Amino acid sequence: LISDINYKAVVSTQSTGHQRIQEEHQRMAEQQRIQEQQRIAAEQQRIQEEQRRIAEQHKIQEQQRLAEHQRVQEEHQRIAEQQRIQEQQRLAEHQRVQEQHQRQAEQQRIQEQQRLAEHQRIQEEHQRMAEQQRIQEQQRIAAEQQRIQEEQRRIAEQHKIQEQQRLAEHQRVQEEHQRI
């Protein structure tokens, strides 16, 4: 009986020891499981944070790429607008120079017409004055010829009268001589 009790005690003690070891194993396994879960959770959190960091970096890089793309587009538009304005200014300057040349050519044409008209007017004036001088000279010559002819007639008339007087005097003298 005593040995049976002792056996039971030994068995009970062995059983309790075995159970304690099992519980220790379970506790350690549970602790390892919790630590593994914590490690996995920490690793997942690290991976998620890394993914968020990479995603944020990608987002920032994409924003920078889009901002650079927009800046390049705006620069192209600004250059294109500047070129368009310069082309408009070049065309406006070209048109202004052309209009100035046309205006100068028109002014020269008008001046040339005026010069030719003035030249023709002076020529006509010279011809008119020459014609007037020719007529005046003809009139002067005709008047001079008429004056000379009248002078000649007057002298001839005077000579005729003097000759008549001389002949009458000569006849009177002759008659006087005959009478004496």
mmCIF file of C-alpha atoms in Angstrom:
data_model
loop_
_atom_site.group_PDB
_atom_site.id
_atom_site.type_symbol
_atom_site.label_atom_id
_atom_site.label_comp_id
_atom_site.label_asym_id
_atom_site.label_seq_id
_atom_site.Cartn_x
_atom_site.Cartn_y
_atom_site.Cartn_z
ATOM 1 C CA LEU A 1 0.000 0.000 0.000
ATOM 2 C CA ILE A 2 2.760 2.363 0.916
ATOM 3 C CA SER A 3 4.677 1.485 -2.158
ATOM 4 C CA ASP A 4 1.525 1.999 -4.187
ATOM 5 C CA ILE A 5 1.137 5.470 -2.706
ATOM 6 C CA ASN A 6 4.780 6.194 -3.330
ATOM 7 C CA TYR A 7 4.377 5.024 -6.918
ATOM 8 C CA LYS A 8 1.378 7.239 -7.339
ATOM 9 C CA ALA A 9 3.286 10.143 -5.829
ATOM 10 C CA VAL A 10 6.210 9.488 -8.103
ATOM 11 C CA VAL A 11 3.925 9.170 -11.060
ATOM 12 C CA SER A 12 2.044 12.269 -9.967
ATOM 13 C CA THR A 13 5.293 14.117 -9.512
ATOM 14 C CA GLN A 14 6.515 12.930 -12.907
ATOM 15 C CA SER A 15 3.189 13.835 -14.424
ATOM 16 C CA THR A 16 3.273 17.295 -12.838
ATOM 17 C CA GLY A 17 6.855 17.789 -14.036
ATOM 18 C CA HIS A 18 5.939 16.679 -17.525
ATOM 19 C CA GLN A 19 2.958 19.012 -17.547
ATOM 20 C CA ARG A 20 5.129 21.879 -16.340
ATOM 21 C CA ILE A 21 7.622 21.220 -19.106
ATOM 22 C CA GLN A 22 4.774 21.092 -21.630
ATOM 23 C CA GLU A 23 3.355 24.351 -20.294
ATOM 24 C CA GLU A 24 6.814 25.886 -20.440
ATOM 25 C CA HIS A 25 7.126 24.714 -24.020
ATOM 26 C CA GLN A 26 3.680 26.106 -24.814
ATOM 27 C CA ARG A 27 4.536 29.368 -23.081
ATOM 28 C CA MET A 28 7.805 29.641 -24.972
ATOM 29 C CA ALA A 29 6.095 28.640 -28.218
ATOM 30 C CA GLU A 30 3.387 31.227 -27.563
ATOM 31 C CA GLN A 31 6.041 33.820 -26.773
ATOM 32 C CA GLN A 32 7.929 32.914 -29.946
ATOM 33 C CA ARG A 33 4.669 33.046 -31.922
ATOM 34 C CA ILE A 34 3.892 36.503 -30.446
ATOM 35 C CA GLN A 35 7.463 37.683 -31.109
ATOM 36 C CA GLU A 36 7.248 36.294 -34.673
ATOM 37 C CA GLN A 37 3.907 38.055 -35.164
ATOM 38 C CA GLN A 38 5.406 41.253 -33.768
ATOM 39 C CA ARG A 39 8.437 40.819 -36.045
ATOM 40 C CA ILE A 40 6.179 40.147 -39.020
ATOM 41 C CA ALA A 41 3.964 43.120 -38.074
ATOM 42 C CA ALA A 42 7.048 45.344 -37.642
ATOM 43 C CA GLU A 43 8.414 44.061 -40.960
ATOM 44 C CA GLN A 44 5.055 44.676 -42.671
ATOM 45 C CA GLN A 45 4.889 48.129 -41.119
ATOM 46 C CA ARG A 46 8.465 48.795 -42.288
ATOM 47 C CA ILE A 47 7.570 47.519 -45.768
ATOM 48 C CA GLN A 48 4.372 49.632 -45.822
ATOM 49 C CA GLU A 49 6.284 52.702 -44.670
ATOM 50 C CA GLU A 50 8.957 51.983 -47.307
ATOM 51 C CA GLN A 51 6.210 51.581 -49.913
ATOM 52 C CA ARG A 52 4.570 54.816 -48.715
ATOM 53 C CA ARG A 53 7.970 56.558 -48.815
ATOM 54 C CA ILE A 54 8.640 55.219 -52.331
ATOM 55 C CA ALA A 55 5.072 56.120 -53.389
ATOM 56 C CA GLU A 56 5.492 59.610 -51.910
ATOM 57 C CA GLN A 57 8.865 59.940 -53.650
ATOM 58 C CA HIS A 58 7.305 58.747 -56.922
ATOM 59 C CA LYS A 59 4.455 61.204 -56.394
ATOM 60 C CA ILE A 60 6.921 64.051 -55.776
ATOM 61 C CA GLN A 61 9.025 62.982 -58.789
ATOM 62 C CA GLU A 62 5.861 62.785 -60.935
ATOM 63 C CA GLN A 63 4.801 66.225 -59.731
ATOM 64 C CA GLN A 64 8.294 67.529 -60.511
ATOM 65 C CA ARG A 65 8.183 65.820 -63.924
ATOM 66 C CA LEU A 66 4.755 67.330 -64.641
ATOM 67 C CA ALA A 67 5.901 70.732 -63.356
ATOM 68 C CA GLU A 68 9.031 70.500 -65.549
ATOM 69 C CA HIS A 69 6.884 69.383 -68.503
ATOM 70 C CA GLN A 70 4.530 72.319 -67.920
ATOM 71 C CA ARG A 71 7.498 74.670 -67.527
ATOM 72 C CA VAL A 72 8.980 73.406 -70.824
ATOM 73 C CA GLN A 73 5.576 73.771 -72.546
ATOM 74 C CA GLU A 74 5.152 77.288 -71.165
ATOM 75 C CA GLU A 75 8.715 78.099 -72.261
ATOM 76 C CA HIS A 76 7.924 76.772 -75.755
ATOM 77 C CA GLN A 77 4.708 78.804 -75.816
ATOM 78 C CA ARG A 78 6.574 81.890 -74.596
ATOM 79 C CA ILE A 79 9.260 81.414 -77.263
ATOM 80 C CA ALA A 80 6.585 80.774 -79.927
ATOM 81 C CA GLU A 81 4.674 83.889 -78.811
ATOM 82 C CA GLN A 82 7.895 85.916 -78.841
ATOM 83 C CA GLN A 83 8.713 84.618 -82.330
ATOM 84 C CA ARG A 84 5.142 85.429 -83.468
ATOM 85 C CA ILE A 85 5.454 88.978 -82.093
ATOM 86 C CA GLN A 86 8.900 89.370 -83.690
ATOM 87 C CA GLU A 87 7.506 88.097 -87.013
ATOM 88 C CA GLN A 88 4.604 90.553 -86.761
ATOM 89 C CA GLN A 89 7.063 93.354 -85.992
ATOM 90 C CA ARG A 90 9.272 92.260 -88.916
ATOM 91 C CA LEU A 91 6.295 92.194 -91.284
ATOM 92 C CA ALA A 92 5.051 95.551 -89.954
ATOM 93 C CA GLU A 93 8.545 97.043 -90.418
ATOM 94 C CA HIS A 94 8.761 95.525 -93.921
ATOM 95 C CA GLN A 95 5.349 96.996 -94.789
ATOM 96 C CA ARG A 96 6.344 100.369 -93.275
ATOM 97 C CA VAL A 97 9.551 100.425 -95.362
ATOM 98 C CA GLN A 98 7.623 99.429 -98.496
ATOM 99 C CA GLU A 99 5.012 102.151 -97.878
ATOM 100 C CA GLN A 100 7.792 104.656 -97.251
ATOM 101 C CA HIS A 101 9.473 103.649 -100.530
ATOM 102 C CA GLN A 102 6.147 103.907 -102.377
ATOM 103 C CA ARG A 103 5.485 107.286 -100.775
ATOM 104 C CA GLN A 104 8.984 108.503 -101.700
ATOM 105 C CA ALA A 105 8.595 107.152 -105.250
ATOM 106 C CA GLU A 106 5.186 108.862 -105.544
ATOM 107 C CA GLN A 107 6.667 112.087 -104.191
ATOM 108 C CA GLN A 108 9.564 111.857 -106.677
ATOM 109 C CA ARG A 109 7.082 111.167 -109.508
ATOM 110 C CA ILE A 110 5.015 114.225 -108.512
ATOM 111 C CA GLN A 111 8.178 116.352 -108.207
ATOM 112 C CA GLU A 112 9.313 115.133 -111.640
ATOM 113 C CA GLN A 113 5.894 115.991 -113.116
ATOM 114 C CA GLN A 114 6.060 119.421 -111.487
ATOM 115 C CA ARG A 115 9.623 119.906 -112.777
ATOM 116 C CA LEU A 116 8.601 118.927 -116.318
ATOM 117 C CA ALA A 117 5.490 121.126 -116.135
ATOM 118 C CA GLU A 118 7.614 124.043 -114.873
ATOM 119 C CA HIS A 119 10.177 123.384 -117.621
ATOM 120 C CA GLN A 120 7.417 123.351 -120.238
ATOM 121 C CA ARG A 121 5.871 126.515 -118.760
ATOM 122 C CA ILE A 122 9.258 128.279 -118.905
ATOM 123 C CA GLN A 123 9.788 127.111 -122.493
ATOM 124 C CA GLU A 124 6.323 128.348 -123.481
ATOM 125 C CA GLU A 125 7.018 131.617 -121.648
ATOM 126 C CA HIS A 126 10.299 132.005 -123.546
ATOM 127 C CA GLN A 127 8.548 131.245 -126.835
ATOM 128 C CA ARG A 128 5.778 133.740 -125.995
ATOM 129 C CA MET A 129 8.319 136.423 -125.036
ATOM 130 C CA ALA A 130 10.381 135.685 -128.188
ATOM 131 C CA GLU A 131 7.220 135.900 -130.310
ATOM 132 C CA GLN A 132 6.266 139.149 -128.563
ATOM 133 C CA GLN A 133 9.764 140.549 -129.126
ATOM 134 C CA ARG A 134 9.623 139.445 -132.787
ATOM 135 C CA ILE A 135 6.257 141.194 -133.239
ATOM 136 C CA GLN A 136 7.517 144.300 -131.427
ATOM 137 C CA GLU A 137 10.648 144.287 -133.596
ATOM 138 C CA GLN A 138 8.531 143.926 -136.742
ATOM 139 C CA GLN A 139 6.307 146.767 -135.558
ATOM 140 C CA ARG A 140 9.373 148.890 -134.751
ATOM 141 C CA ILE A 141 10.893 148.179 -138.173
ATOM 142 C CA ALA A 142 7.580 148.903 -139.914
ATOM 143 C CA ALA A 143 7.199 152.153 -137.934
ATOM 144 C CA GLU A 144 10.812 153.090 -138.734
ATOM 145 C CA GLN A 145 10.272 152.317 -142.419
ATOM 146 C CA GLN A 146 7.060 154.351 -142.413
ATOM 147 C CA ARG A 147 8.863 157.245 -140.656
ATOM 148 C CA ILE A 148 11.684 157.095 -143.236
ATOM 149 C CA GLN A 149 9.195 156.998 -146.125
ATOM 150 C CA GLU A 150 7.285 159.984 -144.709
ATOM 151 C CA GLU A 151 10.591 161.823 -144.176
ATOM 152 C CA GLN A 152 11.571 161.051 -147.765
ATOM 153 C CA ARG A 153 8.177 162.245 -149.026
ATOM 154 C CA ARG A 154 8.455 165.397 -146.921
ATOM 155 C CA ILE A 155 11.970 166.112 -148.258
ATOM 156 C CA ALA A 156 10.853 165.362 -151.836
ATOM 157 C CA GLU A 157 7.841 167.622 -151.357
ATOM 158 C CA GLN A 158 10.091 170.322 -149.930
ATOM 159 C CA HIS A 159 12.525 169.899 -152.844
ATOM 160 C CA LYS A 160 9.614 170.095 -155.236
ATOM 161 C CA ILE A 161 8.342 173.315 -153.649
ATOM 162 C CA GLN A 162 11.867 174.758 -153.570
ATOM 163 C CA GLU A 163 12.338 173.811 -157.233
ATOM 164 C CA GLN A 164 8.998 175.388 -158.104
ATOM 165 C CA GLN A 165 9.999 178.507 -156.179
ATOM 166 C CA ARG A 166 13.384 178.522 -157.889
ATOM 167 C CA LEU A 167 11.804 178.116 -161.304
ATOM 168 C CA ALA A 168 9.234 180.810 -160.563
ATOM 169 C CA GLU A 169 11.998 183.124 -159.355
ATOM 170 C CA HIS A 170 14.050 182.249 -162.449
ATOM 171 C CA GLN A 171 11.070 182.994 -164.680
ATOM 172 C CA ARG A 172 10.378 186.204 -162.806
ATOM 173 C CA VAL A 173 13.992 187.268 -163.284
ATOM 174 C CA GLN A 174 13.882 186.392 -166.949
ATOM 175 C CA GLU A 175 10.641 188.287 -167.428
ATOM 176 C CA GLU A 176 12.147 191.216 -165.573
ATOM 177 C CA HIS A 177 15.167 191.130 -167.861
ATOM 178 C CA GLN A 178 13.008 191.031 -170.943
ATOM 179 C CA ARG A 179 10.949 193.866 -169.662
ATOM 180 C CA ILE A 180 14.034 195.952 -169.076
#
